[in-house]
PDB file of C-alpha atoms and ligand atoms in Angstrom:
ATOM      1  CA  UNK A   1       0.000   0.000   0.000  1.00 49.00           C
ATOM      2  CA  UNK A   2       1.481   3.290  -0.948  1.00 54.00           C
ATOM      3  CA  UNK A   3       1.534   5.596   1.783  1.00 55.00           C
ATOM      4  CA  UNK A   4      -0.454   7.965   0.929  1.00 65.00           C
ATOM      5  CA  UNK A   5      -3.199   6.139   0.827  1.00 88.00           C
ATOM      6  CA  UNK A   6      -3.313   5.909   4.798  1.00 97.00           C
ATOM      7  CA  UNK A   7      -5.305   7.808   6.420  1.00 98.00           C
ATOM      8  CA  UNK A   8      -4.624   8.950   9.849  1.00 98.00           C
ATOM      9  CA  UNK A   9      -7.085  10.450  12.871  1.00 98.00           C
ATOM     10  CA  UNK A  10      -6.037  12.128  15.554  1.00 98.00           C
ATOM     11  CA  UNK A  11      -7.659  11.669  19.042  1.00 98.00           C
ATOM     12  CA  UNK A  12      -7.110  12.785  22.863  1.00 98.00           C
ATOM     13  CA  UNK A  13      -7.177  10.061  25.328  1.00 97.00           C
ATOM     14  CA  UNK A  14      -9.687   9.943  27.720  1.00 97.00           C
ATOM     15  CA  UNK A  15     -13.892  11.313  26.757  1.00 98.00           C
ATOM     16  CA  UNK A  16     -12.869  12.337  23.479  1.00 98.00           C
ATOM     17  CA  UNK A  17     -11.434   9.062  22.272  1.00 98.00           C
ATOM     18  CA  UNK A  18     -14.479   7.029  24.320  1.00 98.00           C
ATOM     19  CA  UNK A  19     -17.271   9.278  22.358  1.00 98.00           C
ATOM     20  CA  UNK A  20     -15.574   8.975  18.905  1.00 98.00           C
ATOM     21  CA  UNK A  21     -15.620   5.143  19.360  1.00 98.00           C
ATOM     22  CA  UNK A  22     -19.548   4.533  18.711  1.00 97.00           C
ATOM     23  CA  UNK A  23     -19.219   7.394  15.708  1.00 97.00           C
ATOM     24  CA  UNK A  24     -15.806   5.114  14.521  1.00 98.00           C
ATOM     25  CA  UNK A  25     -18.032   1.683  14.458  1.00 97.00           C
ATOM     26  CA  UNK A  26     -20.547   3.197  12.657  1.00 96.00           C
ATOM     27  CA  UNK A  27     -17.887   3.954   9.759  1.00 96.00           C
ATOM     28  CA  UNK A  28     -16.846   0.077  10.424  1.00 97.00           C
ATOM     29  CA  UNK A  29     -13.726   1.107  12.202  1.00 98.00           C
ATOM     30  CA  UNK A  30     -12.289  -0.529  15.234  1.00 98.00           C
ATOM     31  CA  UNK A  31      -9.511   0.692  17.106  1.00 98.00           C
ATOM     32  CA  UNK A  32      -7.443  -2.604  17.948  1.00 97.00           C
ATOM     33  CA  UNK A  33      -5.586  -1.387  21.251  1.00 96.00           C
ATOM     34  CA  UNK A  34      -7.033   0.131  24.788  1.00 96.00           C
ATOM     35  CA  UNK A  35      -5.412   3.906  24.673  1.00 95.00           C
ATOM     36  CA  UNK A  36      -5.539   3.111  28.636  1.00 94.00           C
ATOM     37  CA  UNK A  37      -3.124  -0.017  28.547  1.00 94.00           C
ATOM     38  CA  UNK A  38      -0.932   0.776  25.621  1.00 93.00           C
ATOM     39  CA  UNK A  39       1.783   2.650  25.717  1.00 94.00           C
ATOM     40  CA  UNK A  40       1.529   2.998  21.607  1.00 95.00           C
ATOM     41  CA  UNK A  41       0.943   6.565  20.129  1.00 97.00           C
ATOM     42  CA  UNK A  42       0.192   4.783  17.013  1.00 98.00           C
ATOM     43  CA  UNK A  43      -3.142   2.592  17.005  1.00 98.00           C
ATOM     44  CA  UNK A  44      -3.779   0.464  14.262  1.00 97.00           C
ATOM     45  CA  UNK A  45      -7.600  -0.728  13.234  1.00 98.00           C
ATOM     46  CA  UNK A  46      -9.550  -3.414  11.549  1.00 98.00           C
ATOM     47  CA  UNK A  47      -8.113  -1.485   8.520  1.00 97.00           C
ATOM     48  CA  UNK A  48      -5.113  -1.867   7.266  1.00 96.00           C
ATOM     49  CA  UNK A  49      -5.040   1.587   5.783  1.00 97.00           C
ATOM     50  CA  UNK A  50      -6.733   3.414   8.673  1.00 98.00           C
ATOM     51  CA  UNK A  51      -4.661   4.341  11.841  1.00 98.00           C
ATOM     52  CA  UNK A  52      -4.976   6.661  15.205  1.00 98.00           C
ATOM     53  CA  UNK A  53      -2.973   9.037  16.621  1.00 98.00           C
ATOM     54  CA  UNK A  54      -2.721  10.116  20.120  1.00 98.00           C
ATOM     55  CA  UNK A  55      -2.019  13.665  21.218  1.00 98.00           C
ATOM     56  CA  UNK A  56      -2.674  15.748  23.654  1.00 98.00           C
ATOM     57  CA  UNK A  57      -6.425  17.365  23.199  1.00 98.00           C
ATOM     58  CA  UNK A  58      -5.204  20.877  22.327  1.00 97.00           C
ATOM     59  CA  UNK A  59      -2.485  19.256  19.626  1.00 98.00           C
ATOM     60  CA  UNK A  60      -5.384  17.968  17.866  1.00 98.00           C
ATOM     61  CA  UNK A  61      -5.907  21.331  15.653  1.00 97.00           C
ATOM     62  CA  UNK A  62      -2.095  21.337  14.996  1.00 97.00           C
ATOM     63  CA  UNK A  63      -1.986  17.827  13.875  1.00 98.00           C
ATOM     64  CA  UNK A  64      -4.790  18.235  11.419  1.00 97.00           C
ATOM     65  CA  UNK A  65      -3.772  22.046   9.922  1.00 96.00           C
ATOM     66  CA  UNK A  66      -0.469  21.403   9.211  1.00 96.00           C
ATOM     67  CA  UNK A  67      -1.143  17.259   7.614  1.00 97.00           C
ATOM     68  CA  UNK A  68       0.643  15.386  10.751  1.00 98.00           C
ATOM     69  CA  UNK A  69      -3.424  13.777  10.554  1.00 98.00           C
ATOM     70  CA  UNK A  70      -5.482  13.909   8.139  1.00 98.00           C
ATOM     71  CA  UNK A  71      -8.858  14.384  10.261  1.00 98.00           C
ATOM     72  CA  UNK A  72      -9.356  14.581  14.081  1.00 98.00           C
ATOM     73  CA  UNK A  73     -11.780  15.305  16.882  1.00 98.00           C
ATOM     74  CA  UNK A  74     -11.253  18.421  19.069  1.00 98.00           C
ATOM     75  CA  UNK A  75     -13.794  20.434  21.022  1.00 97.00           C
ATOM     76  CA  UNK A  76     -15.054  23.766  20.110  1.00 96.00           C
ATOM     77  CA  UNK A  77     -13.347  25.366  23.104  1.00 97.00           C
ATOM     78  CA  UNK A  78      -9.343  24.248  22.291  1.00 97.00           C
ATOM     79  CA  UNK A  79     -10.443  24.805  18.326  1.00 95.00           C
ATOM     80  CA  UNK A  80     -11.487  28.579  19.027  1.00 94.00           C
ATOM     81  CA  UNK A  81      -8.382  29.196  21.242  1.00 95.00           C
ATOM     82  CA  UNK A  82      -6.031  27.355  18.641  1.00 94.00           C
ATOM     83  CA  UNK A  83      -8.112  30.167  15.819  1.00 90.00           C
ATOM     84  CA  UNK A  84      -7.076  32.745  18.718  1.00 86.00           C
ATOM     85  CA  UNK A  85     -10.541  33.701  19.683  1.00 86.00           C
ATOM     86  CA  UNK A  86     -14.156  33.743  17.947  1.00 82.00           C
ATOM     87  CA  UNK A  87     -14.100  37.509  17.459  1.00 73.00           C
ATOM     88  CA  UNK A  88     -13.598  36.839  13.860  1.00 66.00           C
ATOM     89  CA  UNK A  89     -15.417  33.417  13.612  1.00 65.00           C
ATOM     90  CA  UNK A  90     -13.926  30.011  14.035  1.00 60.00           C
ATOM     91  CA  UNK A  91     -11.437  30.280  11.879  1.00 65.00           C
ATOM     92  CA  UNK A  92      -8.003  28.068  11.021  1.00 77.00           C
ATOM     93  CA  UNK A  93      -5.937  28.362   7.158  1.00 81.00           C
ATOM     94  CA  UNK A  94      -6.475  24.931   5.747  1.00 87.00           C
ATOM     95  CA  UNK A  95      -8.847  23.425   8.407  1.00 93.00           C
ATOM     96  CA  UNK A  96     -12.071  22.240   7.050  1.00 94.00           C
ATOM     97  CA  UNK A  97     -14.661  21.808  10.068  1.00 93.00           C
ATOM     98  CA  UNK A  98     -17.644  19.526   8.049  1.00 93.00           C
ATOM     99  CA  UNK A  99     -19.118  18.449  11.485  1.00 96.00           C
ATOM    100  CA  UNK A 100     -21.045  19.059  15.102  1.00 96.00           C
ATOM    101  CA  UNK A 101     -20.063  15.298  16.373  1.00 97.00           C
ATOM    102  CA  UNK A 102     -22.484  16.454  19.356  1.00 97.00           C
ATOM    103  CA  UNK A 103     -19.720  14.338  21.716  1.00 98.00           C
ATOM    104  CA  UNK A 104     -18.249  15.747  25.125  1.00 98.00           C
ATOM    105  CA  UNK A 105     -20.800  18.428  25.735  1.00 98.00           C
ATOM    106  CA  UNK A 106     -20.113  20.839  28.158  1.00 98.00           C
ATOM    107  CA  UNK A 107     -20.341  25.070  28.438  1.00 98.00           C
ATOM    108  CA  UNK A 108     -18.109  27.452  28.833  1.00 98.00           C
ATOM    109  CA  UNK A 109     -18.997  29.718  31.858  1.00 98.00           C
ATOM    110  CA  UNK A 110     -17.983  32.535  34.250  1.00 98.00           C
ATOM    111  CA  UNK A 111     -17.784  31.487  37.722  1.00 98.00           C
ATOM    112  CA  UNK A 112     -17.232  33.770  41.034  1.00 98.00           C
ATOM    113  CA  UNK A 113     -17.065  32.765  45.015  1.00 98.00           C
ATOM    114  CA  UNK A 114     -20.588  32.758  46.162  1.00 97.00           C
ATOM    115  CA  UNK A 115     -19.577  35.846  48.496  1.00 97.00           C
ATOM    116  CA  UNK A 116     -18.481  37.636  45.044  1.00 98.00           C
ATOM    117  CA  UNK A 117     -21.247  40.559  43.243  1.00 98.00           C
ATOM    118  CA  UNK A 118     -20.236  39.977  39.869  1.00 98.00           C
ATOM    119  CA  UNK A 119     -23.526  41.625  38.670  1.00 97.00           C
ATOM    120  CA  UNK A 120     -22.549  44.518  40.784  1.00 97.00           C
ATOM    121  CA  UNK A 121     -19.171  44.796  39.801  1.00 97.00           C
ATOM    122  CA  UNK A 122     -20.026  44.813  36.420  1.00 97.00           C
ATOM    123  CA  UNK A 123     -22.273  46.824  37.153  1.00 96.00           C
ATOM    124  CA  UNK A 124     -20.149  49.433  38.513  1.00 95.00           C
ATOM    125  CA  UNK A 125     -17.467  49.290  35.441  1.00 94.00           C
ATOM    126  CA  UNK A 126     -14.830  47.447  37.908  1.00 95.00           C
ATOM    127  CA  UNK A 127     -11.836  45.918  36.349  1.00 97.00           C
ATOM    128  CA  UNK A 128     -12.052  42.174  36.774  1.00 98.00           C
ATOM    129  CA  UNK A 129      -9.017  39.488  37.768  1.00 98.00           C
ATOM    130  CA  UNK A 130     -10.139  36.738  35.291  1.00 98.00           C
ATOM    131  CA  UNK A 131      -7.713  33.527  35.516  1.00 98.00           C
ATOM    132  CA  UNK A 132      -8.140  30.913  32.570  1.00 98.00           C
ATOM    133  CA  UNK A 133      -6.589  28.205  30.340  1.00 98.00           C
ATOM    134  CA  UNK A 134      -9.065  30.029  27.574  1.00 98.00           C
ATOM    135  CA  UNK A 135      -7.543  33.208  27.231  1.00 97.00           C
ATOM    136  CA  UNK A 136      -8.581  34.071  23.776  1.00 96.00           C
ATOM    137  CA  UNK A 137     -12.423  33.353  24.506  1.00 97.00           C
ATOM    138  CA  UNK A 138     -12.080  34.824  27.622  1.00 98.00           C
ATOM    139  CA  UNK A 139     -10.789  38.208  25.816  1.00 97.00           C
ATOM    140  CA  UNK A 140     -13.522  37.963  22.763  1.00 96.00           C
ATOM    141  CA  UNK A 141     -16.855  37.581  25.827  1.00 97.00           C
ATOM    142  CA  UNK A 142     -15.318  40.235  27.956  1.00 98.00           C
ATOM    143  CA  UNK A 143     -14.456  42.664  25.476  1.00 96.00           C
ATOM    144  CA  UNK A 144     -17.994  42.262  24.104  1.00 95.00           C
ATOM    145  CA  UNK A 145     -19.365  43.031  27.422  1.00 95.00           C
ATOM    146  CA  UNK A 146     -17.190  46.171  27.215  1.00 96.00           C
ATOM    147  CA  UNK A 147     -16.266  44.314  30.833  1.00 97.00           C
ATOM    148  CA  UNK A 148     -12.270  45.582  31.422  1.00 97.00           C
ATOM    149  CA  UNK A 149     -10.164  42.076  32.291  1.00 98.00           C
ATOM    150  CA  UNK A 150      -6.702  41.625  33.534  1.00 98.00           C
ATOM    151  CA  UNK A 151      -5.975  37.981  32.478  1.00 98.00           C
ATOM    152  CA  UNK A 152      -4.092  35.546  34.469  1.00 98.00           C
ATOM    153  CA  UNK A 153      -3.145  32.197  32.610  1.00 98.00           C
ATOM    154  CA  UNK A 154      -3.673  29.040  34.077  1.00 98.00           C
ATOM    155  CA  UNK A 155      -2.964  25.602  32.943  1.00 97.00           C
ATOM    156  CA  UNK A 156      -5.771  23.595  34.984  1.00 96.00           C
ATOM    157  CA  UNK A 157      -7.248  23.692  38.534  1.00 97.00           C
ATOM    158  CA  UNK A 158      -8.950  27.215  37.507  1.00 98.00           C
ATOM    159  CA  UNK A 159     -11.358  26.466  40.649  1.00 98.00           C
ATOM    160  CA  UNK A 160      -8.328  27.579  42.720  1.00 98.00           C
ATOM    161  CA  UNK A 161      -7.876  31.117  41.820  1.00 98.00           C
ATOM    162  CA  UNK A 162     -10.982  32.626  43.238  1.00 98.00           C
ATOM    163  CA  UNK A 163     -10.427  30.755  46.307  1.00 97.00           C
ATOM    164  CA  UNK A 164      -6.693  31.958  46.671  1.00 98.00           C
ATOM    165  CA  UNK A 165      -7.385  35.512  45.639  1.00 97.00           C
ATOM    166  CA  UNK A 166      -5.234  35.034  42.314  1.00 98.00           C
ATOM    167  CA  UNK A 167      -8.287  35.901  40.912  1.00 98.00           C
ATOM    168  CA  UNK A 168     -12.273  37.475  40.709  1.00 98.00           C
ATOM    169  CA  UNK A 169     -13.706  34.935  38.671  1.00 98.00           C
ATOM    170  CA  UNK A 170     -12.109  32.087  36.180  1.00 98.00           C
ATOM    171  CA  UNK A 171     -13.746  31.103  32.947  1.00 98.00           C
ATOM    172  CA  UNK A 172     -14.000  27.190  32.506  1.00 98.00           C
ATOM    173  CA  UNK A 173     -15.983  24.651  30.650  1.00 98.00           C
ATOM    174  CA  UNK A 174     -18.559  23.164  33.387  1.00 98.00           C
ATOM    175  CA  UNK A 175     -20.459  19.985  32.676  1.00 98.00           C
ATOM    176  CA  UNK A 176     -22.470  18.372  35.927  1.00 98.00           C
ATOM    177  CA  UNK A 177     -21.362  21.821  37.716  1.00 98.00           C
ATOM    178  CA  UNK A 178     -20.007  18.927  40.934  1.00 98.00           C
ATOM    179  CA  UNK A 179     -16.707  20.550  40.189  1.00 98.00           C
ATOM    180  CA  UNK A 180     -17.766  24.333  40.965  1.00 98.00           C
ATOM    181  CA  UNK A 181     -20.052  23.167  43.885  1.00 98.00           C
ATOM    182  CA  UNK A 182     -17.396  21.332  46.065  1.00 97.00           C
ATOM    183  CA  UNK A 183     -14.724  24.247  45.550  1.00 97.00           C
ATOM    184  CA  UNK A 184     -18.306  27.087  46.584  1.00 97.00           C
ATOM    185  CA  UNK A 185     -17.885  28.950  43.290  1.00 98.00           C
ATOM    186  CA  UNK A 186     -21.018  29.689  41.374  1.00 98.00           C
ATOM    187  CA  UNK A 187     -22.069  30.038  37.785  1.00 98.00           C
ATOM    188  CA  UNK A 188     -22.523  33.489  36.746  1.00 98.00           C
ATOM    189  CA  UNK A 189     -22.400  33.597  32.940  1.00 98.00           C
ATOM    190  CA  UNK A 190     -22.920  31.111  30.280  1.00 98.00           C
ATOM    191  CA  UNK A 191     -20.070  32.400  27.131  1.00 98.00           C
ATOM    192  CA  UNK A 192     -21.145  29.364  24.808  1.00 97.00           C
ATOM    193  CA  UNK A 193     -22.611  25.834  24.261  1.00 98.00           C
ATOM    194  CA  UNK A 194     -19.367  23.186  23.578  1.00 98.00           C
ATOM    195  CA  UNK A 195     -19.108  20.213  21.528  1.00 97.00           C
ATOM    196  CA  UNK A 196     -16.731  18.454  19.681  1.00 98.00           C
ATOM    197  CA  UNK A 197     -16.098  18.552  16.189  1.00 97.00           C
ATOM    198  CA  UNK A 198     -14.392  16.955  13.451  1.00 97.00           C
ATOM    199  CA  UNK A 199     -11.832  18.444  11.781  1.00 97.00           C
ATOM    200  CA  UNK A 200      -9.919  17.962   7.997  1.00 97.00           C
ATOM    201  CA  UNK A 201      -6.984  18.842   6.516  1.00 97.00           C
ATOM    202  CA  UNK A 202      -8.206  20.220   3.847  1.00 95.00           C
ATOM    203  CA  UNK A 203      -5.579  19.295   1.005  1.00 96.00           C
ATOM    204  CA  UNK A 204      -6.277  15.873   2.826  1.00 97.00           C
ATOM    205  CA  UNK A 205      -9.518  15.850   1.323  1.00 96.00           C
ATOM    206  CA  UNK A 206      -8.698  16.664  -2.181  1.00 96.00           C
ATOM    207  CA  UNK A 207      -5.722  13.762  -2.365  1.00 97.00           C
ATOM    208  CA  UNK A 208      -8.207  11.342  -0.552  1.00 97.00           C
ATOM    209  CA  UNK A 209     -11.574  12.234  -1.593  1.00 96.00           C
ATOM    210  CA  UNK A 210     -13.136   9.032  -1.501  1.00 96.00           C
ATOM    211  CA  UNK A 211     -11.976   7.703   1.927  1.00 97.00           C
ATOM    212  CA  UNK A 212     -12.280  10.811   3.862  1.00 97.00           C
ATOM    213  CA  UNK A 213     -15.928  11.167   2.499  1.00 97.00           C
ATOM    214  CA  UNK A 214     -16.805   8.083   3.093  1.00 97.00           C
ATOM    215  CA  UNK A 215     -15.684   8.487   6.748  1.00 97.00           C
ATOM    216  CA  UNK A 216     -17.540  11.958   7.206  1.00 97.00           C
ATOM    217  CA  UNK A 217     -21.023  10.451   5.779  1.00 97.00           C
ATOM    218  CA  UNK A 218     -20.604   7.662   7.960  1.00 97.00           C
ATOM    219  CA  UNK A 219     -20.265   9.416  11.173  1.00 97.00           C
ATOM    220  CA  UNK A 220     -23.155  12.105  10.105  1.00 97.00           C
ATOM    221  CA  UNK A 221     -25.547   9.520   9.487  1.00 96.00           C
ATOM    222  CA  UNK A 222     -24.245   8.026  12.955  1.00 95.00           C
ATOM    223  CA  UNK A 223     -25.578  11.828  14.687  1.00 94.00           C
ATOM    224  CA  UNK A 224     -28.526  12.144  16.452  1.00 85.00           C
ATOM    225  CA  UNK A 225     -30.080  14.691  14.860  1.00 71.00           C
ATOM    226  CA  UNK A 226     -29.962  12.211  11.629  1.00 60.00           C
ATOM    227  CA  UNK A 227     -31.887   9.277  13.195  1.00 55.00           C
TER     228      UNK A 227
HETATM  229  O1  PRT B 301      -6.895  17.101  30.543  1.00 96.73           O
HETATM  230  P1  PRT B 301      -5.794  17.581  29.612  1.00 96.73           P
HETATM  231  O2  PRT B 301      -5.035  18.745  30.140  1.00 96.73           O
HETATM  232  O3  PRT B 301      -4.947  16.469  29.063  1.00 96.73           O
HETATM  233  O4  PRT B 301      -6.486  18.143  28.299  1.00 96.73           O
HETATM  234  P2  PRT B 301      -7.950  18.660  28.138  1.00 96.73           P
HETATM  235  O5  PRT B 301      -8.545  19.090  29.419  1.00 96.73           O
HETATM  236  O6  PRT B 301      -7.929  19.662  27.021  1.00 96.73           O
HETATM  237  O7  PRT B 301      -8.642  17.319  27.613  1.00 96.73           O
HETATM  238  P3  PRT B 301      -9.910  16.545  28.166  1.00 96.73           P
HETATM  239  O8  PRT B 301      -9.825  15.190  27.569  1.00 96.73           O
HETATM  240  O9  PRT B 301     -10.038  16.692  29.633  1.00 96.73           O
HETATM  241  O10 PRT B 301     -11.102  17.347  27.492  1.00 96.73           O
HETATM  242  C1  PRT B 301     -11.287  17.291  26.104  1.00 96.73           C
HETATM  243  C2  PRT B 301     -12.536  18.066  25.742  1.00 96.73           C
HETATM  244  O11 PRT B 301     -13.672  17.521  26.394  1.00 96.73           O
HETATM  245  C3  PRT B 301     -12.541  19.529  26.135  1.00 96.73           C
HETATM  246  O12 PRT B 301     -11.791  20.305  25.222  1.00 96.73           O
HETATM  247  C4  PRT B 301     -14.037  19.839  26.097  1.00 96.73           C
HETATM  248  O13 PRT B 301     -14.434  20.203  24.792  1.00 96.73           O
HETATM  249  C5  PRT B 301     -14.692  18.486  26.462  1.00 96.73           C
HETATM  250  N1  PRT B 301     -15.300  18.448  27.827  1.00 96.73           N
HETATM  251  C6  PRT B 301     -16.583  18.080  28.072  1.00 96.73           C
HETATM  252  C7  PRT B 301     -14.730  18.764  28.999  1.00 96.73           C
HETATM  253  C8  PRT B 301     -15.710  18.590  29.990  1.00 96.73           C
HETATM  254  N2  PRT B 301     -16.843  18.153  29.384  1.00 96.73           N
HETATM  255  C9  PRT B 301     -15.393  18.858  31.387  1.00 96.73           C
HETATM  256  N3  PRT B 301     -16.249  18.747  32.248  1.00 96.73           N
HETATM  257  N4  PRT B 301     -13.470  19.157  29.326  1.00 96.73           N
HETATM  258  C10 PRT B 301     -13.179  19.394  30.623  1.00 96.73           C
HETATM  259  N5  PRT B 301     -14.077  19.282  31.654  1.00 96.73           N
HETATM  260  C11 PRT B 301     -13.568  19.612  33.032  1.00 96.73           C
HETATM  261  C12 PRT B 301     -13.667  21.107  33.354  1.00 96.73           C
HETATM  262  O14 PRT B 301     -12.535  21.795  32.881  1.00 96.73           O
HETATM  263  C13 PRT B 301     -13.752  21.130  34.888  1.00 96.73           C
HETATM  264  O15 PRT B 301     -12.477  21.029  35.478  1.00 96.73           O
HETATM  265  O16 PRT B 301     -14.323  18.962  34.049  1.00 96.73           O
HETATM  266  C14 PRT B 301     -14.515  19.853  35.168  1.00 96.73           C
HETATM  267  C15 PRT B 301     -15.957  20.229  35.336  1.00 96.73           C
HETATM  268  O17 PRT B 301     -16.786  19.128  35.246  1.00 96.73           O
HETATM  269  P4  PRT B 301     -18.126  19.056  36.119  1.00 96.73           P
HETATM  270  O18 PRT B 301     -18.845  17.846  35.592  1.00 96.73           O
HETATM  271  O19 PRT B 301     -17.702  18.905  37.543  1.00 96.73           O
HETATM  272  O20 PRT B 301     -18.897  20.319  35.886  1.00 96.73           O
HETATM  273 MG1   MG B 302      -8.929  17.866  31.148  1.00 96.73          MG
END
């Protein structure tokens, strides 16, 4: 098989990976090693000519724009930060975005201590301490609140800066909302619905038209919303 003829997905371990398994059986692909026990970044599958690719969820975009994968799955949230922001849509050269896979739902939201006024600090045109791994989202809902931020970057365990006083509020993706509860923030704004999507190189999909397609109608007719 010439090598080009392979084509390659690229997944994050963990919920991503689990919800793109139903979508990937549907296309009558299965993934022939556990993520979880393998120590393989490489996965082969029941075909010889499709593979999978671990990386780390906010790789995925990279992967895909620049051909390391041909398609992958990412969430809307790291796909808008890799675009830098939504200000000017969701936007990436050479990454063609065919599908809502409606997988890994979640929101991103603003969250304060319960003892914090947001409403009245906004109110009163006060310049918030907003700590985040989604800096670029965080900028684009602020700045169309004509809210003033100072940003503080964060990696992961947002919940902490309000409680620490490293920061006002954080901006997060919240899903059962167990998370904010045991750490006593609250919800206070809702920026946007997340789910994941699928992504493809688009040169990808002119040299291998027929197998890319054929993966994309599978999975659409594998949605909800097409049953
Ligand atoms: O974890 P890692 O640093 O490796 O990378 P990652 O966090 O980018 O990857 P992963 O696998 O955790 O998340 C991949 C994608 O899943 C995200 O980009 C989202 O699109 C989606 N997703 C869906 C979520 C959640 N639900 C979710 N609940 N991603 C993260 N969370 C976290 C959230 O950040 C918070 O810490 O779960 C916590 C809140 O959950 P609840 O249920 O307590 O509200
Ligand atoms: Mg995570």
């Amino acid at each position: 098989m010439k090598a080009n003829d392979m084509i390659t997905l690229a997944l994050s371990k963990g919920r991503i990976f689990d919800e793109t398994l139903p979508l990937l059986k549907a296309a009558g692909i299965e993934v022939l090693e556990d993520p979880e026990t393998s120590r393989k970044l490489i996965l082969p599958t029941n075909h010889a000519n499709v593979r999978v690719v671990l990386v780390r969820a906010s790789d995925v975009p990279t992967y895909v724009q620049y051909g390391g994968a041909d398609l992958g799955v990412t969430g809307l949230d790291t796909l808008i930060e890799h675009g830098g922001g939504y200000a000017n849509g969701v936007v990436a050269a050479g990454l063609y975005q065919p599908l809502d896979l409606q997988i890994a739902k979640c929101r991103m939201s603003v969250a304060v201590r319960a003892d914090f006024d947001y409403a009245a600090q906004v109110k009163q045109g006060a310049r918030l301490k907003v700590a985040t791994k989604y800096t670029a989202i965080a900028r684009d809902f602020f700045a169309s609140k004509g809210v003033h931020v100072d940003m503080v970057k964060l990696y992961g365990s947002m919940e902490l800066a309000p409680l620490t006083g490293l920061a006002d509020a954080i901006v997060d993706l919240v899903s059962t909302g167990n998370t904010l509860k045991a750490n006593h923030l609250v919800e206070v704004e809702r920026i946007m619905d997340i789910s994941s999507r699928l992504v493809v190189n688009q040169a990808a999909l002119k040299l291998k038209q027929a197998a890319i397609r054929r993966i994309i109608d599978a999975f659409e007719a594998a949605l909800p919303a097409a049953r």
